[in-house]
XYZ file of C-alpha atoms in Angstrom:
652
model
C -25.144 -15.270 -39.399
C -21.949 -17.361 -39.977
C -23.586 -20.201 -39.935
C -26.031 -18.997 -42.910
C -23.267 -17.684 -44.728
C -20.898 -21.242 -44.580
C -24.113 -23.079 -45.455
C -24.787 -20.900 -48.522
C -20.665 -21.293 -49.743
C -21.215 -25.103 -49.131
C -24.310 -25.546 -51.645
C -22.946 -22.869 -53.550
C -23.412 -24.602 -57.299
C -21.059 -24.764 -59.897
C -20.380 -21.407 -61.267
C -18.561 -20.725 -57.715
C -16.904 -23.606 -57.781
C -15.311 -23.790 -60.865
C -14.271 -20.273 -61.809
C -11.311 -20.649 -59.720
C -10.530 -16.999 -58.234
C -13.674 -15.208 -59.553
C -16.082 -15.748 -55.861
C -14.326 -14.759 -53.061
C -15.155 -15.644 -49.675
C -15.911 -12.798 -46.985
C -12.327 -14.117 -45.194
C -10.869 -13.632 -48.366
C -9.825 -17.185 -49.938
C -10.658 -18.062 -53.221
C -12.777 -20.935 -53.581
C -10.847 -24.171 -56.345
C -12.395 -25.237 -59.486
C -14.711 -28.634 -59.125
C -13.507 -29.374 -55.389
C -13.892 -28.888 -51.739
C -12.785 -25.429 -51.513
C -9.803 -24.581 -49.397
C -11.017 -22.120 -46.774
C -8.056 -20.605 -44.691
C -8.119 -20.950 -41.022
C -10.984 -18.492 -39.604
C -13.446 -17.572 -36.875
C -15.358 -19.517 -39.893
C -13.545 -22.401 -40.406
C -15.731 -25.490 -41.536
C -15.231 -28.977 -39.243
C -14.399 -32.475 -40.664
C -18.207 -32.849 -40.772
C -19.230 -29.968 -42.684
C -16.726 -30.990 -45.464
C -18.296 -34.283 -46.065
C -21.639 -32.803 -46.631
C -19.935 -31.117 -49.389
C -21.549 -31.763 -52.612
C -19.112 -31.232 -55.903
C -20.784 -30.458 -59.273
C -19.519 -30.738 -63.078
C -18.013 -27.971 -64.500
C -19.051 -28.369 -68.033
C -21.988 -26.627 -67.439
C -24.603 -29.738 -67.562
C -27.187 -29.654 -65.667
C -29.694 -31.861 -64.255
C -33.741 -32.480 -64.571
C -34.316 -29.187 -62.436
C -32.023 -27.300 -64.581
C -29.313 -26.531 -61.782
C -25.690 -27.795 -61.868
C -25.577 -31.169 -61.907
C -24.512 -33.429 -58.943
C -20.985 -35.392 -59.665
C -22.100 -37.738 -57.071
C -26.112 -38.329 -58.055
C -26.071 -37.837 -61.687
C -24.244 -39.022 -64.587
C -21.155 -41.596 -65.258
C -22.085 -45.151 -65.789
C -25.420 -45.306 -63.523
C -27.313 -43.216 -66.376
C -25.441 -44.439 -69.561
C -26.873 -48.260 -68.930
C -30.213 -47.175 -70.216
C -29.090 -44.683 -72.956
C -27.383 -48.118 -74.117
C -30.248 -50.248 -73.615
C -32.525 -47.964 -75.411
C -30.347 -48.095 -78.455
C -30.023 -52.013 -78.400
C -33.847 -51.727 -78.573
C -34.011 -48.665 -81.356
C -31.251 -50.306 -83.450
C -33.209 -54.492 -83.288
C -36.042 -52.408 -84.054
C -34.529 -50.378 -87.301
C -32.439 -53.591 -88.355
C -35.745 -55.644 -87.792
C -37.745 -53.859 -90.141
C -35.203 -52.611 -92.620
C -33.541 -56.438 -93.322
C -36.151 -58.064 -94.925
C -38.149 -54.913 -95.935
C -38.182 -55.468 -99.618
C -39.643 -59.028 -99.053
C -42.776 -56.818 -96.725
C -43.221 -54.319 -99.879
C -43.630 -57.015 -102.835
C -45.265 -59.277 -100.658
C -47.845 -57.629 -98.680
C -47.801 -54.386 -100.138
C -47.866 -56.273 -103.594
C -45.033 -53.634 -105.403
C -42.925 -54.365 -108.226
C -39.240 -55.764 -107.785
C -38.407 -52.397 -108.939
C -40.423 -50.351 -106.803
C -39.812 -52.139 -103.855
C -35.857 -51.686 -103.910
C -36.235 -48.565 -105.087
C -38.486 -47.543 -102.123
C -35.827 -49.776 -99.520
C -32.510 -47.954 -100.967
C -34.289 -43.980 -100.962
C -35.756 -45.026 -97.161
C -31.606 -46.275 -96.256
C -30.527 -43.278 -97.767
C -33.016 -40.820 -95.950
C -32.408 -42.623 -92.761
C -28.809 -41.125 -92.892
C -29.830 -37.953 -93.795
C -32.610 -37.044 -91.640
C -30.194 -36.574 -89.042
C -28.705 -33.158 -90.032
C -32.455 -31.885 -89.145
C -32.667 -34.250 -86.059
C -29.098 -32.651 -85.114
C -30.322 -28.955 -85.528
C -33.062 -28.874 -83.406
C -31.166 -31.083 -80.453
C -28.201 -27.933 -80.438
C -30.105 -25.528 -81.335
C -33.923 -25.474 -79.506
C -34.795 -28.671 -78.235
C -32.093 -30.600 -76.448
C -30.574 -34.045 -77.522
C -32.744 -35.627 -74.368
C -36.543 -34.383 -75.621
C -35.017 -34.880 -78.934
C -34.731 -38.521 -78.504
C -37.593 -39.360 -76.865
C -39.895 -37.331 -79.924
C -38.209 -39.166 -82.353
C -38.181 -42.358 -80.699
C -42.408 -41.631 -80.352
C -42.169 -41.123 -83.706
C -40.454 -44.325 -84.586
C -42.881 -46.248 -82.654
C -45.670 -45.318 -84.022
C -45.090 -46.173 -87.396
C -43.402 -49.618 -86.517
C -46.447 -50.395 -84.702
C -48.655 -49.145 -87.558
C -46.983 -51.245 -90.764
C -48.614 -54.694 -89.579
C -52.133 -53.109 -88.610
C -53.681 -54.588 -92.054
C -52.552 -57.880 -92.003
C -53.907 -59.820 -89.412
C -56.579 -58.793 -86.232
C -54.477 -59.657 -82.683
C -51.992 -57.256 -84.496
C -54.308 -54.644 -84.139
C -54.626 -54.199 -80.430
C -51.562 -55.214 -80.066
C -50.984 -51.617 -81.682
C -53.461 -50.175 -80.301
C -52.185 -51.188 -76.532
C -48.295 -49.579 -78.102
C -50.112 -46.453 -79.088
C -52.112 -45.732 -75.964
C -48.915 -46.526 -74.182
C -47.220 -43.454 -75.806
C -49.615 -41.154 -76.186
C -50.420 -41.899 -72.123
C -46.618 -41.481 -71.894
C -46.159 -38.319 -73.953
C -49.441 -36.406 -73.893
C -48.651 -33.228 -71.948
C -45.789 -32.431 -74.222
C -46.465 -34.465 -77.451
C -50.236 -35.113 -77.803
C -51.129 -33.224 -80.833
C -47.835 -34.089 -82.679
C -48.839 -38.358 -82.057
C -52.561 -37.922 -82.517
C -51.923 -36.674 -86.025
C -49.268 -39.239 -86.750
C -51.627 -42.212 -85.307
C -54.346 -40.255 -87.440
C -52.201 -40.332 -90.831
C -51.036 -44.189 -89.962
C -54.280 -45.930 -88.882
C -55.642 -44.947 -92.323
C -53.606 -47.204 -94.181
C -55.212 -49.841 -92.081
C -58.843 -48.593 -92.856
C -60.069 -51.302 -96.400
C -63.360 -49.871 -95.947
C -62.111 -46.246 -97.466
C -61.863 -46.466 -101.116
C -58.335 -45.302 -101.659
C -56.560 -45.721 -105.283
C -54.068 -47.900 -106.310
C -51.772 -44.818 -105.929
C -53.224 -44.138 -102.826
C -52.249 -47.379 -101.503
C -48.654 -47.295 -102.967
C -48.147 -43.463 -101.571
C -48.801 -44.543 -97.879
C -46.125 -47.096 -97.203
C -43.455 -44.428 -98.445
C -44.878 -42.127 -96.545
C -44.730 -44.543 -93.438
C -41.043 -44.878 -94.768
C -40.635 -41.187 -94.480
C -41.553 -41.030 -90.846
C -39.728 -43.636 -89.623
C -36.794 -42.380 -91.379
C -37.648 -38.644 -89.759
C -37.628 -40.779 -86.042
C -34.083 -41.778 -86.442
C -33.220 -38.753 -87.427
C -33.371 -37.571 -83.820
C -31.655 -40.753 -82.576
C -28.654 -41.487 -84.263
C -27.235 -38.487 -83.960
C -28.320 -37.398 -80.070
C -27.639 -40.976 -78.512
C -23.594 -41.445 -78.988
C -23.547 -37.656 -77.577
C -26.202 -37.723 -75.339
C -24.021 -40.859 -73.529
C -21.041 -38.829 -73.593
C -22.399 -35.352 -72.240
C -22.574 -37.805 -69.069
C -19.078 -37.659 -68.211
C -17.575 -34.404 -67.082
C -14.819 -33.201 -69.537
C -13.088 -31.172 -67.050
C -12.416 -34.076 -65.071
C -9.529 -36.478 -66.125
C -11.082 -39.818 -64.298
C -14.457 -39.424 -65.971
C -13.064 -38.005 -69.468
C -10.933 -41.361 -69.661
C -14.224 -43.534 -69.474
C -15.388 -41.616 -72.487
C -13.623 -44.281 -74.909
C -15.124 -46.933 -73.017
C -19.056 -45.437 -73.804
C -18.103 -45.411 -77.265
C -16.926 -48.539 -77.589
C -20.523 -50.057 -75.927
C -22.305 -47.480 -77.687
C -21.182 -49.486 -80.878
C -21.331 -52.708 -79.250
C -25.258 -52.619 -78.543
C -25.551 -50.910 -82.238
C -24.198 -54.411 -83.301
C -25.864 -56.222 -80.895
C -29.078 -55.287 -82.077
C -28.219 -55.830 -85.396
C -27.551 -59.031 -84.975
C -30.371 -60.211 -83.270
C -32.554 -58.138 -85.629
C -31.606 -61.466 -87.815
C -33.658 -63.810 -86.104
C -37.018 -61.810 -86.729
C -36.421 -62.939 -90.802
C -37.305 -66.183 -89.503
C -40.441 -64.842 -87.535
C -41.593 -62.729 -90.510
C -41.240 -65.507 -93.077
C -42.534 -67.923 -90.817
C -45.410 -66.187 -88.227
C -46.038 -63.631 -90.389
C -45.814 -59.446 -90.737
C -47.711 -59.009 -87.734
C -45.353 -60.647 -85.327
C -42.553 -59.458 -87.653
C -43.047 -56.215 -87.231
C -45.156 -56.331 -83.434
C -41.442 -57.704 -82.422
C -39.688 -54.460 -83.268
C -42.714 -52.317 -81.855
C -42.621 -53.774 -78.520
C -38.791 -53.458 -78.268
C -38.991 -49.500 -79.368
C -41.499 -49.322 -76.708
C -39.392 -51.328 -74.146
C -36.592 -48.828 -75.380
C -38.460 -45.071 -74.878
C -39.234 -47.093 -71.194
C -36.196 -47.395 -70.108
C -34.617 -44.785 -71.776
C -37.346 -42.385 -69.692
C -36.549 -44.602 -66.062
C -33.196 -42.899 -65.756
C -34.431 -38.938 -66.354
C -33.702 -37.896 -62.774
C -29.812 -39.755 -63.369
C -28.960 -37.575 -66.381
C -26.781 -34.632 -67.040
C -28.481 -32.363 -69.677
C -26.331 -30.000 -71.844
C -28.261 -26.912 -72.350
C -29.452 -25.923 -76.708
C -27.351 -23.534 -77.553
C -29.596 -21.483 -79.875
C -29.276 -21.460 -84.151
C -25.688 -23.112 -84.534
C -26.122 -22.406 -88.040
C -27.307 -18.350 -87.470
C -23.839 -17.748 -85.822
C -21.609 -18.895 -88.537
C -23.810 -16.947 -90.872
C -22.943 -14.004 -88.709
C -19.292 -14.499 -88.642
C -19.528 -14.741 -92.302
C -21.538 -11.745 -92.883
C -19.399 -9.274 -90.309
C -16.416 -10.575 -91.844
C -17.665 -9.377 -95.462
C -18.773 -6.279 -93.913
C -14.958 -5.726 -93.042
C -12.975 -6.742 -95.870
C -11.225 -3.408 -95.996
C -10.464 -3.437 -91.854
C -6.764 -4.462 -91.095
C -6.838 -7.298 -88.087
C -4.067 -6.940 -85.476
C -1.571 -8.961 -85.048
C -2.062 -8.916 -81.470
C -5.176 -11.643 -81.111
C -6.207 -10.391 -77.254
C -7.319 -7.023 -79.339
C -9.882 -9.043 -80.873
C -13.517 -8.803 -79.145
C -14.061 -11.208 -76.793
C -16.977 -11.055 -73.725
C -14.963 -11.356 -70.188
C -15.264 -14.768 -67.955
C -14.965 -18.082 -68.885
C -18.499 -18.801 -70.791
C -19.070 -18.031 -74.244
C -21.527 -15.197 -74.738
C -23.612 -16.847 -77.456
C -23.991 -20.508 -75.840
C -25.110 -20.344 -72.183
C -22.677 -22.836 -70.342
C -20.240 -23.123 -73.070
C -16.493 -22.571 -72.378
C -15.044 -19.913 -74.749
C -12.430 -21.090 -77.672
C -8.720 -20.053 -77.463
C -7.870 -17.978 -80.840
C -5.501 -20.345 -83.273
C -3.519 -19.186 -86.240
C -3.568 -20.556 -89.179
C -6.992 -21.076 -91.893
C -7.426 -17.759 -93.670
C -7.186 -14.462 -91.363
C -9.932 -13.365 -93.543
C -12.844 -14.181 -90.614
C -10.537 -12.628 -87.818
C -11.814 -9.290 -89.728
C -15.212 -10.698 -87.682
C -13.786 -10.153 -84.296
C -11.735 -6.909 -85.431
C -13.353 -3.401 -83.857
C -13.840 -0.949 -86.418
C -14.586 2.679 -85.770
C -18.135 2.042 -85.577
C -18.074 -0.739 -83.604
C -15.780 1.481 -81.273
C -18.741 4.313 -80.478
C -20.977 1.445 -80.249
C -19.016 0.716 -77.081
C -18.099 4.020 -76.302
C -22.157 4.463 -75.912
C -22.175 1.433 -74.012
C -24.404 -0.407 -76.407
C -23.751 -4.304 -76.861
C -22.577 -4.823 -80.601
C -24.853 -6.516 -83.293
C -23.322 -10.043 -83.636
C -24.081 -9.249 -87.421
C -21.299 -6.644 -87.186
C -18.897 -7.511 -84.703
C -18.435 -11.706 -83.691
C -16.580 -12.907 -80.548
C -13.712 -14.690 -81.227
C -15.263 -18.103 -79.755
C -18.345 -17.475 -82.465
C -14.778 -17.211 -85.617
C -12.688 -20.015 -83.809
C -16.377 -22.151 -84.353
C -16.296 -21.748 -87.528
C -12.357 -22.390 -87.781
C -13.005 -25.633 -86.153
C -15.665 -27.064 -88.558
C -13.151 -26.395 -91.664
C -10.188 -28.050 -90.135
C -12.623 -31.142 -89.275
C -14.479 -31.144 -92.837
C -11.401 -32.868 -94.035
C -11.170 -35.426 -91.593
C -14.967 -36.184 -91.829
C -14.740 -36.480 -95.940
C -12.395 -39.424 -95.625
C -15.389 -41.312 -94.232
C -16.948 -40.820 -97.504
C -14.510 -43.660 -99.050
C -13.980 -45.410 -95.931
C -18.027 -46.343 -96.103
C -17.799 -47.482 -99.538
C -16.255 -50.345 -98.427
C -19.440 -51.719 -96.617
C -21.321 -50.516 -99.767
C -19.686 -53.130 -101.362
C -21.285 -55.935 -99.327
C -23.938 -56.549 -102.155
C -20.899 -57.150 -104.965
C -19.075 -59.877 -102.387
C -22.851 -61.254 -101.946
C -22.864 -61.753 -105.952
C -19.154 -63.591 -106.038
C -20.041 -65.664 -103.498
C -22.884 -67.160 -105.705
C -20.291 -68.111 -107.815
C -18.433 -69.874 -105.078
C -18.828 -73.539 -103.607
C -21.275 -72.873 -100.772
C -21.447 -76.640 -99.528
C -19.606 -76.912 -96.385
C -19.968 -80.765 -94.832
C -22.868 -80.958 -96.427
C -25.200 -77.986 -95.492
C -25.022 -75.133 -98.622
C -23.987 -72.134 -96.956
C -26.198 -68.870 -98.004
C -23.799 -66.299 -99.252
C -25.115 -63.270 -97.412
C -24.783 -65.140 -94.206
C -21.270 -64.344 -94.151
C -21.981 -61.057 -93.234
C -21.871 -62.837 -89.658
C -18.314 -62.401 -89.505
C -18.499 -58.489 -89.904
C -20.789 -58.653 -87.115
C -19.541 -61.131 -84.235
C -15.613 -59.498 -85.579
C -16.914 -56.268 -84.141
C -19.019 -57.512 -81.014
C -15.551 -59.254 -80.205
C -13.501 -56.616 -80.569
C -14.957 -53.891 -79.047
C -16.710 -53.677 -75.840
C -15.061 -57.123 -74.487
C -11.571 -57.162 -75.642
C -10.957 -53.556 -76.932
C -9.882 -52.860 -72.959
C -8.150 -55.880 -72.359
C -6.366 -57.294 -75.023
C -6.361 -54.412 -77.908
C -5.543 -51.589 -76.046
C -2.226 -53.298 -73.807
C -1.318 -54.475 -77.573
C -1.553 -50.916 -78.691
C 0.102 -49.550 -75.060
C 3.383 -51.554 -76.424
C 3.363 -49.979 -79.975
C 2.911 -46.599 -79.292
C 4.991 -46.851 -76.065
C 2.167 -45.973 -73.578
C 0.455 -43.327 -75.493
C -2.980 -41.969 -74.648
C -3.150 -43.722 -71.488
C -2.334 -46.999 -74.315
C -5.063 -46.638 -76.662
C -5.247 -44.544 -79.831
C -6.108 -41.210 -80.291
C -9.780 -40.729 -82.293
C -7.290 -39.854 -85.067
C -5.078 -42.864 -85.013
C -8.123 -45.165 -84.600
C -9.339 -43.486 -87.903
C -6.663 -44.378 -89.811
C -6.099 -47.634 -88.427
C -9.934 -48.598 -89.696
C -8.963 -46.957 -93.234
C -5.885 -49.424 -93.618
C -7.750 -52.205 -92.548
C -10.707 -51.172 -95.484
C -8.230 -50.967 -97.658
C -6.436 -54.770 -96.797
C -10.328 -55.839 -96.872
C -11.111 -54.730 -101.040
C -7.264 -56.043 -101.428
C -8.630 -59.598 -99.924
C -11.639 -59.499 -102.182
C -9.129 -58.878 -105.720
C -7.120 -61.751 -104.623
C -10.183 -64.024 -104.130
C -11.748 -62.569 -107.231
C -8.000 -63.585 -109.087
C -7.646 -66.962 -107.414
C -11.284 -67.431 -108.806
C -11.080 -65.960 -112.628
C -8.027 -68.622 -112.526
C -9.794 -71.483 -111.984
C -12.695 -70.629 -114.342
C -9.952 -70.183 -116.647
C -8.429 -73.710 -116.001
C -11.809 -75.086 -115.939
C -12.928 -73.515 -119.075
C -16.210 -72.175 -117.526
C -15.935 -68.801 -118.595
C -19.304 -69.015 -120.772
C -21.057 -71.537 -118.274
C -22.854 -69.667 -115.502
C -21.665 -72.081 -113.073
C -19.919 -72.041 -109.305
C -16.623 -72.306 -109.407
C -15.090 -75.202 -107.063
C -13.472 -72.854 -104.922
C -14.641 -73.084 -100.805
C -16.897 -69.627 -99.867
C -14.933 -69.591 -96.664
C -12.253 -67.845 -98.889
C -14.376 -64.753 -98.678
C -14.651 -64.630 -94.839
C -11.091 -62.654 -94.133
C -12.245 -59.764 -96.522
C -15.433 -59.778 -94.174
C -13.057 -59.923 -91.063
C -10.754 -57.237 -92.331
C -14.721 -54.514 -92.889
C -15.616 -55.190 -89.107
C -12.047 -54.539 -87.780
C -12.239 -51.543 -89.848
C -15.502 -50.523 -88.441
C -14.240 -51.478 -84.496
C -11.427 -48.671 -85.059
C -12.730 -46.070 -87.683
C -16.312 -45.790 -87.116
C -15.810 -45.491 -82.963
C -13.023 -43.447 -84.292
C -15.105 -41.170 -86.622
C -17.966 -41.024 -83.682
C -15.279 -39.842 -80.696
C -13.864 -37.473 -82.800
C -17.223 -35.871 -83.634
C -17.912 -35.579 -80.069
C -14.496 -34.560 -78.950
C -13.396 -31.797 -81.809
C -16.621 -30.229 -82.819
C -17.529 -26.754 -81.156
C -19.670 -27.124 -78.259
C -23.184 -26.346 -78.667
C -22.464 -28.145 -82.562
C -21.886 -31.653 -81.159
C -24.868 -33.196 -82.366
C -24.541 -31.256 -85.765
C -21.087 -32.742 -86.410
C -22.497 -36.210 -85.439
C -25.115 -36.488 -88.246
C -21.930 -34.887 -90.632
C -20.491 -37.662 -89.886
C -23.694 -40.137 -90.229
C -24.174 -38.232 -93.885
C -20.784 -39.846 -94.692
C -22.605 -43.294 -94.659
C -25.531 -42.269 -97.398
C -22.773 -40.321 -99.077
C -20.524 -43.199 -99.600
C -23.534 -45.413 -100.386
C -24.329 -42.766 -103.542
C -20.558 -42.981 -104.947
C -20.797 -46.425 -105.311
C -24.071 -46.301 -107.249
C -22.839 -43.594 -109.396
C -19.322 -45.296 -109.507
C -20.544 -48.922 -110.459
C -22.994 -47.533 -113.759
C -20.521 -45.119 -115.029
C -17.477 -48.084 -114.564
C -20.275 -50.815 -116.380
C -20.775 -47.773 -118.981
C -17.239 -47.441 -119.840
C -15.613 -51.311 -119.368
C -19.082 -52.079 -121.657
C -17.552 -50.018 -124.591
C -13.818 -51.341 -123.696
C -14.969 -55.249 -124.040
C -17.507 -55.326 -127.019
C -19.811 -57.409 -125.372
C -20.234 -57.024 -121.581
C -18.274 -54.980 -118.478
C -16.775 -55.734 -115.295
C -19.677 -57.116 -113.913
C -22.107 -59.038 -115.936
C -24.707 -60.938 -115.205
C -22.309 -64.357 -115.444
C -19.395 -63.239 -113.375
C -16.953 -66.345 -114.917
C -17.386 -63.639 -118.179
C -16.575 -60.401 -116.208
C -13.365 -58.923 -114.435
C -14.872 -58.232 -110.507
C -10.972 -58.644 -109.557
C -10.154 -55.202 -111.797
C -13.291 -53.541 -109.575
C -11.823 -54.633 -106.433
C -8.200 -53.635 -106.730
C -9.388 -50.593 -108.346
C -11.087 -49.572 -104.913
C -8.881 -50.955 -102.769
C -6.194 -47.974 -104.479
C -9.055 -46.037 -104.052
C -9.145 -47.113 -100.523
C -5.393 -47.029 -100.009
C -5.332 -42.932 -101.480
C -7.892 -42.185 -99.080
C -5.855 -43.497 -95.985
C -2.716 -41.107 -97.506
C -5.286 -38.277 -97.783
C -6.245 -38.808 -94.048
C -2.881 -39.217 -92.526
C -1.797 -35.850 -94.943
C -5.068 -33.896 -93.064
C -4.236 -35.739 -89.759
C -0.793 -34.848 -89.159
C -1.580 -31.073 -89.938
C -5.149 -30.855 -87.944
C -4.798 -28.563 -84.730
C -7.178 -30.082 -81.956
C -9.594 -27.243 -80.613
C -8.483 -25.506 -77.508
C -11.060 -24.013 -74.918
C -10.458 -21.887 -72.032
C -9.250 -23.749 -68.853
């Protein structure tokens, strides 16, 4: 009977273990959170070789494929984190691959107009970055950020694979093997969904049909459409699918958090980068192996992401993230005449350690500050008192836990801190305008004329330096000696924010002086009315490129942690496509900005703006220091909201 009983406390899963007083042994000792419990000295005391057979668990209530507490020792950590980041090295080559040269597909195989064809490429961009809020919603809320991945990546795949199916025959099976490969791979849980999608897709394949001229125009945006609805599921699940790996209630696997995110970016680059060499294979093979590329990698991708199922630690959907901030709202409305005490432990709460809305979910300490005007949520009134005195469970629609207000609290204090990416992506927006001067530039170096968009190279191979191989070893012992050691010597997510907004705003600041130095010489030359390059090197643009991908290797990992580490629980995927929104939003400010500044400088000048078509005529140098202040009262902003922000407490 003893023997039962030890071997039941032994396997005993992680709610035993890590409620810390709450299970009590039959001699009477209380078992310690996450570790071999400390049983006193008994008639049924465990030996040496009993203990080693002891199997700890997480205690952030993940779980694993079977859906019970998941194994510290057989799941999670590094072992299942090298496919999440393999998969996105595949999903991002294969979203870089198409979306690079996908204006040159549109005019010249789906024979659109100039105009339609970028207008089609910048709504798809746009979309891409805002699919995720839905992506986001389902993955907290009903799904799960693992099936949510591997849908959307299904998704993906299918229209990558069906773009090229017109254009030349091998292509065809060749999409036809990718799409049996997925349906085979998803059928039991997918079928219906992929069947209609490879339905919808194969048509636009199909010359027989006689389909209009608008017909033919509406498909490829609709293709756009679903690929954009794919990543909508991936960008925001994958950073926080990686990081729900490591247990944050232990300090030796929180600290390799910072490490994930910094290889999480890494392989975002990576695949960028080598996205660049299927230009050459679409200009030169053709749209079939352009686009078959891409295919077979977002196949190789769902693969491996799907080897490693049994390895990974799942965080279980919370239910309607957005339903129980609507209820805080509402019950706080309801009592707008009830006084809240200034005692907070009088506010309703659920007992234990798990919040009552979010199964698994650690309950939020109650903070001060905001408006005291949701507390009223949490506040018993005198009905909600005989609803309890009848021992009836309270309509969240009435009465709120304080976990369900301090949710809420949270997303206000970090709306601030996520806004500030709104001008800190504007930078990168600009890309196209230092594209443009560098047309105007000398682009012969030794001989070989240098394309001006190729410098965009420096943005990328300055972050694939900086992160993932030196970030560890050289950046952070740099930082360690700055901030005298703190954070383990790194930066806080905060910090590493606002060191990415300075360096945005020294990169517009490089740009102006280039743009000055430039305007100088055209002045000296006299080639103000000549639409002409000025005899000034290109290479003079390559710092303000530098000074973008520092700024990305410390504010976007920055902007990414903190979305993981801040947001409320069973909202972590929510707050990750806020923070992806930032992107499109910042990409829309500089369109409206740039018309509205031609539109006034035109009336200021008589004859042309800022930015003409012959830049020797315009002022790109007034643009550029005008958003690098821009830049530089954003970073105030930031460190005004930082400095003030109170980091979320849970229960311990």
């Amino acid at each position: 009977m003893a023997d039962g009983w030890e071997e039941e406390l032994w396997r005993r899963p992680c709610k035993s273990q890590c409620v810390g007083g709450e299970e009590m042994a039959p001699t009477g000792a209380t078992l310690s959170a996450c570790s071999t419990p400390q049983v006193v000295a008994s008639s049924t005391a465990l030996t040496a070789s009993r203990l080693q057979e002891y199997e700890p668990y997480t205690c952030d209530g993940s779980v694993d494929i079977n859906g019970d507490p998941a194994s510290k020792k057989h799941t999670g950590k590094w072992r299942a984190c090298y496919s999440i980041l393999g998969g996105e090295f595949c999903v991002s080559l294969a979203y870089y691959g198409v979306g690079t040269n996908l204006v040159s597909y549109l005019t010249k195989a789906r024979k659109q107009s100039n105009v339609a064809a970028a207008s089609n490429v910048a709504s798809w961009q746009g979309t891409c970055y805002l699919t995720p809020l839905l992506g986001a919603f389902l993955a907290d809320s009903y799904w799960g950020r693992q099936r949510t991945i591997v849908i959307s990546l299904a998704i993906f795949t299918m229209v990558v694979s069906s773009a090229p199916l017109h254009s030349w025959p091998p292509p065809q099976a060749f999409t036809f093997f990718v799409k049996l490969i997925c349906i085979r791979m998803f059928s039991s849980t997918f079928f219906c969904l992929q069947g209609m999608l490879v339905l919808t897709l194969a048509a636009a394949s199909i010359h027989a049909l006689d389909i209009s001229p608008q017909g033919q125009d509406a498909l490829p945006s609709l293709g756009l459409f679903l690929a954009a609805l794919g990543l909508g599921g991936v960008w925001p699940c994958v950073p926080t699918f990686g990081a729900d790996q490591f247990d944050d209630t232990d300090g030796a696997e929180k600290a390799q958090k910072e490490r994930y995110y910094n290889w999480y970016y890494f392989a975002v680059n990576g695949g960028s980068l080598a996205s660049t060499l299927l230009v050459y294979v679409q200009d030169s093979w053709g749209w079939g192996w352009g686009f078959g590329i891409p295919a077979l990698f977002s196949v190789v991708g769902i693969a491996g992401f799907l080897a490693s199922t049994k390895l990974y630690r799942y965080q279980k959907p919370g239910g309607s993230a957005l339903t129980r901030v609507c209820q805080v709202v509402v019950a706080a409305v309801r009592k707008a005449h009830v006084d809240v005490p200034s005692d907070s432990s009088l506010l309703y709460e659920v007992p234990g350690k798990e919040a009552a809305a979010v199964v698994g979910s650690r309950k939020l300490v109650h903070t001060q500050g905001l408006s005291r005007f949701f507390d009223r949520a949490a506040t018993f009134s005198s009905v909600d008192e005989a609803s309890s005195a009848a021992a009836a469970m309270p309509s969240p629609w009435k009465l709120c836990t304080v976990t369900q207000v301090e949710e809420l609290k949270v997303l206000a204090r970090m709306l601030p801190v996520l806004l500030a990416g709104v001008v800190f992506n504007m930078a990168e927006a600009f890309f196209p305008l230092f594209v443009e001067q560098g047309e105007v530039m000398d682009k012969n170096i030794r001989g070989f004329s240098v394309p001006p968009a190729s410098l965009t190279t420096f943005n990328c191979l300055c972050i694939l330096i900086l992160l993932a191989p030196c970030y560890s070893r050289v950046v952070k012992p740099v930082l360690s000696m700055a901030t005298g050691g703190l954070k383990g010597g790194g930066l806080s997510e905060l910090q590493r924010v606002g060191v990415g907004l300075a360096f945005a705003t020294l990169s517009l600041a490089s740009a102006a002086l280039v743009e000055t130095t430039r305007l100088r010489i055209v002045d000296e030359r006299g080639l103000a009315h000549r639409d002409a390059a000025v005899p000034m090197s290109i290479l003079w643009q390559a710092p303000q490129y530098v000074f973008v991908g520092v700024a990305k290797v410390f504010a976007a990992v920055g902007f990414t942690e903190f979305a993981y580490e801040q947001s409320p629980h069973a909202m972590r995927s929510s707050c990750q496509a806020c923070s992806l929104v930032m992107v499109t939003l910042g990409n829309y400010l500089v369109s409206v900005m740039l018309k509205l500044m031609d539109s006034a400088t035109l009336v200021g000048r008589g004859r042309h703006g800022w930015i003409p078509d012959n830049l020797n005529e315009g002022r790109l140098d007034r643009l550029f220091w005008l958003m690098a202040g821009l830049q530089l009262l954003n970073l105030l902003a930031f460190a005004c909201c930082a400095t003030r922000y109170k980091r979320k407490q849970a229960t311990t």
